[in-house]
Amino acid sequence: MAQAAGDNPRWLAEGRGHLWLPYTQMKTAPEPLPVVSAEGVRLRLADGTELVDGIASWWTVAHGYRHPHIEQAVKRQLETLPHVMLGGLAHEPAATLAARLAKMLPGDLDHVFFSESGSVSVEIALKMAVQYWLNKGERRTRFLSFTGGYHGDTFVTMSVCDPEEGMHTMFRGVVPEQLIADLPTDDETAARLDALLETHGHAIAAVVVEPLVQGAGGMKFHDAETLRRLRAACDRYGILLIFDEIFVGFARTGLGMFACAAAGVLPDIITLSKALTGGTLPLAATVARARVFDAFWDDDPLKALMHGPTYMGNALACAAANASLDLFEREDRLGQAQRIERQLSAELEPARGLPGVRDVRALGGIGVIELSHLGDAAWLKQRFRELGVWLRPFGTILYTTPPLTIGEGDLRHLTGALVTVAGEWSDRFGKGE
Ligand SMILES: Cc1ncc(COP(=O)(O)O)c(C=O)c1O
């Protein structure tokens, strides 16, 4: 077992051999950084070092860490009802949150089913789609998703991730095989999608897509027209359309509070998580339109949605989410995302044209420097840390998705680190590409 470094706290030395970390080769990975507290956009490490968090804890911390409004709401809830099962019971934070989400979302996306993680909310959306068809007397068991897509790490969500480029390639042939297409970004890809649907449309329960930005698959952007093509194709073949807005929801794109509203395209089911509680507690929602819900509305108990996570609609998490929605309503997160985009666009620009830099792009609170190849992943992470920022590239994608509340100076610290590291990387590894 690796020993903890000298100045690491005892809890890390004692727990390190037992704590199995995500996406981590435990044998070779460096020590995780011991975080003891967080405030605003900063993480504080055990040795007193502060890092500006450019990832916002995997895109959850929209309002900054320890926002007092969310903290107070959770504390209040803790004193009355931290949790109660939703089977046969209901509580105020869940009912209020469901009603508020229905009001915020466009169209008749009105029926909210809670769970505890993004992957599970997508899993529920897929299961809901299959049961929608079963309840209507049709057996449709397949899904169609897209290259570059990421929808989670559970079994069926793995099957709708990009099978070649994603992180689940070793599970090919193990997870159910789905139909994977390129996004219909132009006439040619739209025609290919149409041909696929012509052959398989009758067997497809739902199409699932991350609208406007494919996040974990490489921070790739597409336009509203792509989503309009998808909606039209689904309508032609009577297929349900699922928007996975776990990353893009809640103003991240700067184009609207939700990608569906910004694009003017209404999905049949939407999944939300991450910024829903402002990064305070785990919570996710699968929200269905009336026509989906109506397929479950019956005298037959077997037509009920057969799902029910133990912790669904946890009262503390719902209280945090209601407080997070207060902040989205009261404070101009959308304007902040737009301001972040302007600053990212200007300040990341110097990296464009560096040898080995393939692209520089920004949208809302998402900034990317894309490299042509990896070079040395450990070196990249180490350099960011030395420059006082917490950034964790996806392979060749150096990116930041800071809290939307980040100030100009802290954002400059992040963009400065990104451009500096891209420049150093280019000198070391970028030549000859
Ligand atoms: C678009 C999208 N869908 C689903 C997920 C899975 O969410 P979770 O990690 O909470 O299971 C993620 C997580 O990054 C995501 O970005």
JSON list of C-alpha atoms in Angstrom, two decimals, residues 50-52 380-391 413-414 416-422 424:
[
{"chain": "A", "resi": 50, "resn": "GLU", "atom": "CA", "xyz": [-6.03, 27.03, -1.47]},
{"chain": "A", "resi": 51, "resn": "LEU", "atom": "CA", "xyz": [-6.97, 26.04, -5.01]},
{"chain": "A", "resi": 52, "resn": "VAL", "atom": "CA", "xyz": [-9.44, 27.84, -7.28]},
{"chain": "A", "resi": 380, "resn": "LEU", "atom": "CA", "xyz": [-0.75, 18.15, -16.79]},
{"chain": "A", "resi": 381, "resn": "LYS", "atom": "CA", "xyz": [-2.53, 17.59, -13.47]},
{"chain": "A", "resi": 382, "resn": "GLN", "atom": "CA", "xyz": [0.61, 18.35, -11.48]},
{"chain": "A", "resi": 383, "resn": "ARG", "atom": "CA", "xyz": [1.20, 21.64, -13.31]},
{"chain": "A", "resi": 384, "resn": "PHE", "atom": "CA", "xyz": [-2.36, 22.82, -12.67]},
{"chain": "A", "resi": 385, "resn": "ARG", "atom": "CA", "xyz": [-1.98, 22.11, -9.01]},
{"chain": "A", "resi": 386, "resn": "GLU", "atom": "CA", "xyz": [1.34, 23.99, -8.91]},
{"chain": "A", "resi": 387, "resn": "LEU", "atom": "CA", "xyz": [-0.41, 26.98, -10.47]},
{"chain": "A", "resi": 388, "resn": "GLY", "atom": "CA", "xyz": [-3.02, 27.02, -7.68]},
{"chain": "A", "resi": 389, "resn": "VAL", "atom": "CA", "xyz": [-6.03, 25.68, -9.58]},
{"chain": "A", "resi": 390, "resn": "TRP", "atom": "CA", "xyz": [-8.06, 22.51, -9.46]},
{"chain": "A", "resi": 391, "resn": "LEU", "atom": "CA", "xyz": [-8.52, 21.34, -13.05]},
{"chain": "A", "resi": 413, "resn": "HIS", "atom": "CA", "xyz": [-6.42, 32.77, -12.55]},
{"chain": "A", "resi": 414, "resn": "LEU", "atom": "CA", "xyz": [-8.06, 29.71, -14.19]},
{"chain": "A", "resi": 416, "resn": "GLY", "atom": "CA", "xyz": [-4.09, 31.97, -17.05]},
{"chain": "A", "resi": 417, "resn": "ALA", "atom": "CA", "xyz": [-3.29, 28.48, -15.76]},
{"chain": "A", "resi": 418, "resn": "LEU", "atom": "CA", "xyz": [-4.97, 26.86, -18.76]},
{"chain": "A", "resi": 419, "resn": "VAL", "atom": "CA", "xyz": [-3.07, 28.97, -21.28]},
{"chain": "A", "resi": 420, "resn": "THR", "atom": "CA", "xyz": [0.24, 28.61, -19.41]},
{"chain": "A", "resi": 421, "resn": "VAL", "atom": "CA", "xyz": [-0.08, 24.83, -19.19]},
{"chain": "A", "resi": 422, "resn": "ALA", "atom": "CA", "xyz": [-1.20, 24.58, -22.83]},
{"chain": "A", "resi": 424, "resn": "GLU", "atom": "CA", "xyz": [4.26, 24.47, -21.76]}
]
